[in-house]
Short mmCIF file of C-alpha atoms and ligand atoms in Angstrom, two decimals:
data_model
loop_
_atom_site.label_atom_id
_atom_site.label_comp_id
_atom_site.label_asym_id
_atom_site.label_seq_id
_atom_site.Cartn_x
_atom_site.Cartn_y
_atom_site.Cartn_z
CA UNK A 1 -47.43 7.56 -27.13
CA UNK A 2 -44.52 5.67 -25.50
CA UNK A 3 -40.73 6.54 -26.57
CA UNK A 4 -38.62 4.29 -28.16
CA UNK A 5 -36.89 4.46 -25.35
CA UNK A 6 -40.17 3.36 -22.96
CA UNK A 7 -40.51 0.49 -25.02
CA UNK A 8 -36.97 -0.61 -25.17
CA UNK A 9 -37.05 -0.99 -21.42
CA UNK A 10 -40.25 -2.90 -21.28
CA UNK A 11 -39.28 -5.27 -23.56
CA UNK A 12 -35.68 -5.00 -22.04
CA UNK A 13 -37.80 -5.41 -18.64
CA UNK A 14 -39.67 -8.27 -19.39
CA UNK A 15 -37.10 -10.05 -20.85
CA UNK A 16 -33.99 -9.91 -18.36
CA UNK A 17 -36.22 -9.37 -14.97
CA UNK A 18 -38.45 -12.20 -15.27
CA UNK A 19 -36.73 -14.57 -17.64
CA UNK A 20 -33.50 -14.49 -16.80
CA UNK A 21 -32.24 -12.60 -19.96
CA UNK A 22 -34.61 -14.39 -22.13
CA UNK A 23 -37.43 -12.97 -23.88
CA UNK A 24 -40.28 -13.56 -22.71
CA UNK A 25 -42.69 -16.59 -23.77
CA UNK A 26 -46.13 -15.86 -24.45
CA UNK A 27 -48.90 -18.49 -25.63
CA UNK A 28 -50.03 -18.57 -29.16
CA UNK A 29 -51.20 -15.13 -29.84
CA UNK A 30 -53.66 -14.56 -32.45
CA UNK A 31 -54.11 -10.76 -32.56
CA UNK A 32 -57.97 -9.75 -33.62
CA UNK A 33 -59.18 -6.70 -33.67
CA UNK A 34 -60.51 -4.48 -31.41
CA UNK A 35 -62.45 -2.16 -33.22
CA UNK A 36 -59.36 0.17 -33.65
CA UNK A 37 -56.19 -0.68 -36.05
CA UNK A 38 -53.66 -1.89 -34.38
CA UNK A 39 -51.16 0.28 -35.75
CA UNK A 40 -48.09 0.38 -36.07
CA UNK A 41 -47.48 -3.13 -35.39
CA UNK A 42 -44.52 -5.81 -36.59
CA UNK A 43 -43.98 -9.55 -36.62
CA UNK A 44 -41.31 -11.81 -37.39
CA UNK A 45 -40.14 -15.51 -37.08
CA UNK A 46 -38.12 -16.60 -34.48
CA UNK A 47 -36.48 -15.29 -31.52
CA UNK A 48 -34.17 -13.52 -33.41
CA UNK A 49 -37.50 -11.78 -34.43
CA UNK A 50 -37.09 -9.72 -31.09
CA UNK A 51 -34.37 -7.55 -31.39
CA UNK A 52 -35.54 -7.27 -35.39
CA UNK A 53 -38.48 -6.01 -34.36
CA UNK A 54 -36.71 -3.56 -31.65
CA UNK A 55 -35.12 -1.99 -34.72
CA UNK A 56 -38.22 -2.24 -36.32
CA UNK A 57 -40.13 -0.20 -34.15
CA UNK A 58 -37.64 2.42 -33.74
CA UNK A 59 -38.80 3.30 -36.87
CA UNK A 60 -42.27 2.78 -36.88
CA UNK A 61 -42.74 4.27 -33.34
CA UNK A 62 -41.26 7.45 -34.78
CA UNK A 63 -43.57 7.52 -37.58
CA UNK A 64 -41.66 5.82 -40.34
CA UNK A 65 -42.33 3.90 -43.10
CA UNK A 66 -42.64 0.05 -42.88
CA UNK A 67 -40.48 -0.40 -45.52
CA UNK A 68 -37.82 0.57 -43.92
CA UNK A 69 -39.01 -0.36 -40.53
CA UNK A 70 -39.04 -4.41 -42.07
CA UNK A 71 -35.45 -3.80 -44.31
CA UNK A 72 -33.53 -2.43 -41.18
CA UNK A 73 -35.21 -4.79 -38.97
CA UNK A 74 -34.18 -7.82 -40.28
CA UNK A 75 -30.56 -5.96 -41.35
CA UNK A 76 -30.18 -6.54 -37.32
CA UNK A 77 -30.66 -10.22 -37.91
CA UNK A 78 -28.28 -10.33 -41.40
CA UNK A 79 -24.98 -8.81 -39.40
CA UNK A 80 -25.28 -11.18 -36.14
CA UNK A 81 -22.41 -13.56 -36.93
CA UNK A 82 -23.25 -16.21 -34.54
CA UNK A 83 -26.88 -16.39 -36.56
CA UNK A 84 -26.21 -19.48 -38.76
CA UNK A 85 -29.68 -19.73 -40.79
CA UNK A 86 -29.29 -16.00 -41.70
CA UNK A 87 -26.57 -13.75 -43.55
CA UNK A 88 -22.79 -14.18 -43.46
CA UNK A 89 -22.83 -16.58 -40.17
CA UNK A 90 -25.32 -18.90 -42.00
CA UNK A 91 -23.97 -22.89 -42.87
CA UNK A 92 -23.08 -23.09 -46.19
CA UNK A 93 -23.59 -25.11 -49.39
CA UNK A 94 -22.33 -28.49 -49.26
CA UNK A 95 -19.33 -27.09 -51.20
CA UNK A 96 -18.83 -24.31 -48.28
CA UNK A 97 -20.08 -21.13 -49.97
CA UNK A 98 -22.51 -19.46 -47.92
CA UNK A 99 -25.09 -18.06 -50.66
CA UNK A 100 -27.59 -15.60 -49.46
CA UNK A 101 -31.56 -15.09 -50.97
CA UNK A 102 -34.21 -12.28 -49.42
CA UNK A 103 -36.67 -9.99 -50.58
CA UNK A 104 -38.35 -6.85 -49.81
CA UNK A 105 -41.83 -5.49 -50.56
CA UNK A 106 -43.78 -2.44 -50.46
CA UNK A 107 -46.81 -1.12 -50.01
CA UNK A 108 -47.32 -0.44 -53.67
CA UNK A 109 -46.43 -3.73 -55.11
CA UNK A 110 -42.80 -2.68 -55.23
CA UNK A 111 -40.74 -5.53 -54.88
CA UNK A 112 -36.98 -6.39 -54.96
CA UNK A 113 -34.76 -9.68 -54.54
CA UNK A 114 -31.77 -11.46 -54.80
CA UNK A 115 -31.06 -14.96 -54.57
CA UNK A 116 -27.52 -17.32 -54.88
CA UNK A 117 -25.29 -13.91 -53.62
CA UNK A 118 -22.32 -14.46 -51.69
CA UNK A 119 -20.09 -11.76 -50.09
CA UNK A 120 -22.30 -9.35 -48.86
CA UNK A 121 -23.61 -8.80 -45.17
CA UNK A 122 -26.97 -6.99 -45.88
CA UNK A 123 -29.18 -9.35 -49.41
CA UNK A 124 -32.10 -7.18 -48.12
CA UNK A 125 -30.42 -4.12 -48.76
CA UNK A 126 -29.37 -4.96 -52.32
CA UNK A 127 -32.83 -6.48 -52.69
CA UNK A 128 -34.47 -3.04 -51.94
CA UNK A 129 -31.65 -1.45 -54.60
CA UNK A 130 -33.16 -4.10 -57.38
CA UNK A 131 -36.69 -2.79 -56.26
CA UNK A 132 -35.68 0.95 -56.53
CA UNK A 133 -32.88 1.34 -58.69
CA UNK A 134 -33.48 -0.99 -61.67
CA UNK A 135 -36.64 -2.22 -64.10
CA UNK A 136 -36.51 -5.70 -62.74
CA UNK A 137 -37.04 -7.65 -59.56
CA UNK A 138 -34.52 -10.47 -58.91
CA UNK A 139 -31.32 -10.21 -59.46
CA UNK A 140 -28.77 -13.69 -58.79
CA UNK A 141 -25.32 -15.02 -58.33
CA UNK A 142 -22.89 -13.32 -59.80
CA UNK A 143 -25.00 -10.28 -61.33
CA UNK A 144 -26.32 -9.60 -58.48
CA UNK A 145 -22.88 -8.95 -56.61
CA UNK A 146 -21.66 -7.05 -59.38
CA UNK A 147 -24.63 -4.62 -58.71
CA UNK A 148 -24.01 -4.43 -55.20
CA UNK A 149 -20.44 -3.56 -55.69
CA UNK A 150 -22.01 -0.99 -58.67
CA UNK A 151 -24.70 0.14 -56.12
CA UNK A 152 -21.83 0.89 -52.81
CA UNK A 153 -22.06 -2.63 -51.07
CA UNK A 154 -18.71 -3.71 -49.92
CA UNK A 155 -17.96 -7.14 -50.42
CA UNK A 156 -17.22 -8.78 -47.33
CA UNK A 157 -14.43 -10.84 -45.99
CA UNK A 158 -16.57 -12.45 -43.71
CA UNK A 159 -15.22 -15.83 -43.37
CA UNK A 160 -17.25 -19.13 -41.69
CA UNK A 161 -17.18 -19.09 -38.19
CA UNK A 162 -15.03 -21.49 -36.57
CA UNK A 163 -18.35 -23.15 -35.55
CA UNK A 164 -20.25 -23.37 -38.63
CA UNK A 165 -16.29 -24.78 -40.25
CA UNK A 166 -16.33 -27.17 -37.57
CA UNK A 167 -20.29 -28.25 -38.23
CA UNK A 168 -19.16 -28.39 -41.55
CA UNK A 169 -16.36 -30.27 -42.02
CA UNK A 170 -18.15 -32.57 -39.67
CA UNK A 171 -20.71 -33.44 -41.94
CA UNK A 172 -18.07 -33.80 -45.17
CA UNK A 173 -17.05 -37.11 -43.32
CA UNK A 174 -20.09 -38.47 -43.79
CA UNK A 175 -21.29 -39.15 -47.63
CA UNK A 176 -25.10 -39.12 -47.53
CA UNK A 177 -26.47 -35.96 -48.56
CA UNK A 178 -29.01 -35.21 -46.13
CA UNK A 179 -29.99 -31.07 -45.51
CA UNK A 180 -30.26 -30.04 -41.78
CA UNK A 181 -33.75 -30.23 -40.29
CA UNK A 182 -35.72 -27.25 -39.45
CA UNK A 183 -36.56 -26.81 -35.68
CA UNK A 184 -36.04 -24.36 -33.10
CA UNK A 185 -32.55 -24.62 -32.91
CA UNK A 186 -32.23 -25.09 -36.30
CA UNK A 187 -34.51 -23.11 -37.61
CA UNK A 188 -34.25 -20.59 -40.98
CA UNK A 189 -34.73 -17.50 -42.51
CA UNK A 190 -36.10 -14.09 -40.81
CA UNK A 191 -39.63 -13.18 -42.25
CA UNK A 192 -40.69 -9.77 -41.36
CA UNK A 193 -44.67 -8.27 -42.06
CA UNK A 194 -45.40 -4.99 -40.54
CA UNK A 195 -47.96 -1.90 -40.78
CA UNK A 196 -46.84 1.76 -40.04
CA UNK A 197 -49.11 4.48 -38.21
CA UNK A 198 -50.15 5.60 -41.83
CA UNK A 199 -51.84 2.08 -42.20
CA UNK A 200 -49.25 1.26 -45.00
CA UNK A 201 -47.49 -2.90 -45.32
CA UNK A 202 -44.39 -4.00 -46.30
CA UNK A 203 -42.76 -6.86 -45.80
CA UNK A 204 -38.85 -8.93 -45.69
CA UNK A 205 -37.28 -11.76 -45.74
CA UNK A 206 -33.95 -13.31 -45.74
CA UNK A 207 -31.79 -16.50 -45.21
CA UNK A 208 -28.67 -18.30 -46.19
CA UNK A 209 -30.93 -21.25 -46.71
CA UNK A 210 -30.71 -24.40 -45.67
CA UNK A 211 -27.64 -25.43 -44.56
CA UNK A 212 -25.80 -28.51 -46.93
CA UNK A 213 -28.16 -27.80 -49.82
CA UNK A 214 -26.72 -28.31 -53.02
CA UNK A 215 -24.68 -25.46 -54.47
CA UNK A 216 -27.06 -22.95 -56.89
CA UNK A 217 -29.91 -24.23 -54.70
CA UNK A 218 -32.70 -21.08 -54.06
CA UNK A 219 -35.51 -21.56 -51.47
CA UNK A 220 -38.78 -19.66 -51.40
CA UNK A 221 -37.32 -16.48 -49.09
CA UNK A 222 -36.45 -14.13 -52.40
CA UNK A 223 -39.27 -15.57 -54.76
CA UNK A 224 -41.99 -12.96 -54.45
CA UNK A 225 -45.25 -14.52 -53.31
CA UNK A 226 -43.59 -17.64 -51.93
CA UNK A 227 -41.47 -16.53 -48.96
CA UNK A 228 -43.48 -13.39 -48.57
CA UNK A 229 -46.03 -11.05 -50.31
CA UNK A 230 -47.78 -7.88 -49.62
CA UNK A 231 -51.02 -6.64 -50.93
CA UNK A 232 -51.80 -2.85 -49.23
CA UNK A 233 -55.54 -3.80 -49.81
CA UNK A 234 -55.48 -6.65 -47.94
CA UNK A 235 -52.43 -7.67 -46.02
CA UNK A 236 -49.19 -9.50 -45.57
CA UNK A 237 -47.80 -13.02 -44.82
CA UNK A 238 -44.35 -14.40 -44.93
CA UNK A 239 -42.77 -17.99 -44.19
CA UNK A 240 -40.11 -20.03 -42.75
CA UNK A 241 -38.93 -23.61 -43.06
CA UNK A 242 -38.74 -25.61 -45.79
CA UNK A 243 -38.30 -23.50 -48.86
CA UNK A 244 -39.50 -26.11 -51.27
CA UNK A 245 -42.38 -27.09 -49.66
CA UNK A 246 -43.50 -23.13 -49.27
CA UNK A 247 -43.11 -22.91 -53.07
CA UNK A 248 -45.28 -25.99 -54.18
CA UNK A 249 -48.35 -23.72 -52.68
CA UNK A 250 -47.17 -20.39 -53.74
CA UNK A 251 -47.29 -20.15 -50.06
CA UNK A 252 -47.61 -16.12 -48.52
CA UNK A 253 -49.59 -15.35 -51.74
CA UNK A 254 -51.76 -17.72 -51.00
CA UNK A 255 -52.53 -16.60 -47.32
CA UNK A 256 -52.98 -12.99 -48.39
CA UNK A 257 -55.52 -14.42 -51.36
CA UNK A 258 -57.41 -16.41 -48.78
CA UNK A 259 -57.50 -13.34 -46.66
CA UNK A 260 -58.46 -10.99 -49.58
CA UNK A 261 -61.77 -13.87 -49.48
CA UNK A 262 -62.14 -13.46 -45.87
CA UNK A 263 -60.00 -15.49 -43.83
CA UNK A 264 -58.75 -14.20 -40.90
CA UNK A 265 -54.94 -14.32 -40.96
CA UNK A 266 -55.09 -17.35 -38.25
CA UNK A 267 -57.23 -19.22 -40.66
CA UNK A 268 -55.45 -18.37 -43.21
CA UNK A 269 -52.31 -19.50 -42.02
CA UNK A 270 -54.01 -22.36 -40.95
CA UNK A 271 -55.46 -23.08 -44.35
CA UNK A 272 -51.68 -22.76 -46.04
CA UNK A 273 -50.30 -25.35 -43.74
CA UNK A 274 -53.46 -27.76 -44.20
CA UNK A 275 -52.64 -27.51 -47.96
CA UNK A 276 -48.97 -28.46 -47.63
CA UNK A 277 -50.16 -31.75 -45.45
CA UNK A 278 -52.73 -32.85 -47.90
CA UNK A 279 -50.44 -31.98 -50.91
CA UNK A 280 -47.17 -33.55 -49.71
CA UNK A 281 -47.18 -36.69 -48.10
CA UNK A 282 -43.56 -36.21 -45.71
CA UNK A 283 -45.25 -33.40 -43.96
CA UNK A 284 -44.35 -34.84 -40.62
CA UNK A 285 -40.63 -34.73 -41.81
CA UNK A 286 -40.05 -31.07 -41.94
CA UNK A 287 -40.65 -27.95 -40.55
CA UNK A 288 -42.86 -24.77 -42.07
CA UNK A 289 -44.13 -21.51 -40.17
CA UNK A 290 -45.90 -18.92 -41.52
CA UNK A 291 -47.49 -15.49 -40.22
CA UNK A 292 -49.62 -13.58 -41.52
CA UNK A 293 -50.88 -9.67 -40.89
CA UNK A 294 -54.15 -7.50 -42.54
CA UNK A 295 -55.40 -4.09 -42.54
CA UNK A 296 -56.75 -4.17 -39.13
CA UNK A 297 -53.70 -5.17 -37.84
CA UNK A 298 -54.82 -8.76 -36.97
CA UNK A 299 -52.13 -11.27 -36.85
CA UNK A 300 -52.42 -14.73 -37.46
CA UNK A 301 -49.23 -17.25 -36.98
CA UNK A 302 -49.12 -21.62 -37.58
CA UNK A 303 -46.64 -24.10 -38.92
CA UNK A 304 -46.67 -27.90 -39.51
CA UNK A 305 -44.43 -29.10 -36.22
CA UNK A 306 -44.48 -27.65 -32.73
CA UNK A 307 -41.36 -25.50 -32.13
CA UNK A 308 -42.18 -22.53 -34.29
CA UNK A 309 -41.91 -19.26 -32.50
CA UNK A 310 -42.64 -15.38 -33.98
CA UNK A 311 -41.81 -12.28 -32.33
CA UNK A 312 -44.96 -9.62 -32.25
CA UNK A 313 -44.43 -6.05 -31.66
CA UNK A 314 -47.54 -4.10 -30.86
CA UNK A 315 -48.89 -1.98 -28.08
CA UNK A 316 -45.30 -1.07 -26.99
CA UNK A 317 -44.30 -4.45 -26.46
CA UNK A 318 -42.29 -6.86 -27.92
CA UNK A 319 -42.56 -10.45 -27.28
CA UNK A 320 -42.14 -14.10 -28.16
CA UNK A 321 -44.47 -16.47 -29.24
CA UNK A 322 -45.17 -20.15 -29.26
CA UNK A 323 -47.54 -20.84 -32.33
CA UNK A 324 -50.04 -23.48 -32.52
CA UNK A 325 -49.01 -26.10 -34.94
CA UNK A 326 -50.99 -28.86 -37.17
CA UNK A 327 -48.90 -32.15 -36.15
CA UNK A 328 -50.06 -33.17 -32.30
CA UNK A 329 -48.77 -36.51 -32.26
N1 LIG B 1 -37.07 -20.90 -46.00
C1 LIG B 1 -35.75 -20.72 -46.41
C2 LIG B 1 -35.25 -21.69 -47.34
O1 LIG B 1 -35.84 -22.75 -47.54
O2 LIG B 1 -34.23 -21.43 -47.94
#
């Protein structure tokens, strides 16, 4: 077995010797198996999904648990100020206040969120507190800061970029409310699935949302099942894009269901994004990715537009993928 440090410079390799500093781009990967588990293994959307999944397998290469391979994985993508779809850096409301929703899940059917928080750099973090440290599972607004400050979160003083204030006050001039549109440089949200060498799943995810939505609004990123679910037996999916179209098909529940019946996770992903288009009649109009992972460490990843891309770390290697996508023309 590799070191962490072995892997770092392959995918540190790969990236800045052949691309430039980039990570490299690799073709729709649909991971099937080989006979063998591939284990451990961790995906996640975007390019930011790269160095998430470095931190990631620091902790699953040493034999650690995916659940907290996938909460300090995405914790990499939370404190990046210059992120704007994710943590502190993220556009705000259309009032200004950048309001924060994720979720975390274990291998158990532990589960922990918190949706509508401001002030605090890592939601995942106080997300996993909800899961272990009280009776319920979502916590919001208000409450849930008061916990965090109860639980040793600082509150932040994190104030909008000069960017994001700029993009902002842009937009104020003009009255139509209109939310940004999803694509790759816009996108949202960090969804994290992974597997650990004990052939456990957990899963992550977390956003500031979409950027101009109406103050109080929640997407599907902390709502268990919708933005991403885990079921040990069987696997784990999450999503990215448009929150509200994720949650009128229940969306990463429904990908592990259809794999519980024997989809792989390509079809099933494939299946979820079929449902939104014959369900919802805009589906050209906006974006939604989602991925999807099982026992046998098979990975499936698809979303409505071209532009998606997922970061898969397997096989000491980390790398970035286009997915295959439903709308062609
Ligand atoms: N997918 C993130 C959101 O809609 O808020």
């Amino acid at each position: 077995m590799s070191t962490r440090r072995d892997f770092i410079k392959k995918s540190a390799f790969a990236s800045a010797f052949l691309f430039g500093g980039l990570p490299r781009l690799g073709k729709s990967k649909s991971l099937m198996g080989t006979g063998d588990t591939n284990k451990p293994i961790v995906l996640s959307t975007w390019s930011h999904g790269i160095p998430a999944n470095d931190a990631a397998w620091k902790i699953l290469s040493g034999g650690g648990r995916a659940l907290d391979a996938v909460e300090q994985g995405v914790m990499v993508v939370e404190a990046d100020p210059k992120n704007t779809s994710v943590g502190l850096g993220g556009f705000p409301d259309r009032d200004g206040h950048v309001t924060l929703d994720a979720s975390i899940m274990d291998e158990k059917g532990n589960c922990g969120s918190v949706a509508f928080l401001e002030h605090i750099l890592h939601p995942v973090s106080v997300a996993r507190a909800v899961m272990e440290k009280t009776p319920h599972v979502m916590l919001v607004g208000e409450g849930a800061f008061q916990f965090a400050l109860e639980n040793g979160f600082q509150k932040s003083n994190q104030e909008m970029t000069p960017e994001v204030k700029a993009v902002w006050e842009k937009w104020k001039t003009d009255n139509k409310y209109t939310s940004k549109p999803i694509d790759k440089n816009n996108h949202d949200t960090i969804g994290m699935v992974a597997m650990d060498s004990n052939g456990n799943l957990s899963g992550s995810c977390t956003t500031s949302g979409l950027g101009w939505k109406i103050h109080g609004r929640v997407g599907d990123s902390p709502i268990i099942g919708d933005g991403m679910f885990v079921d040990n037996e069987v696997g784990a999916a999450c999503a990215t894009g448009k929150g509200e179209a994720v949650m009128k098909i229940c969306g990463s529940m429904l990908i592990v269901e259809l794999m519980r019946n024997g989809r792989t996770p390509q079809q099933a992903c494939e299946e979820a994004i079929h449902r939104i288009a014959k369900k919802q009649s805009d589906y050209k109009t906006f974006q939604v990715g989602f991925l999807a992972l099982n026992k046998n460490g098979e990975t499936g990843a698809y979303s409505l537009l071209k532009g998606f891309q997922y970061a898969l770390a397997v096989n000491e290697q980390n790398k970035l993928y286009d997915s295959d996508y439903l709308v062609k023309d």
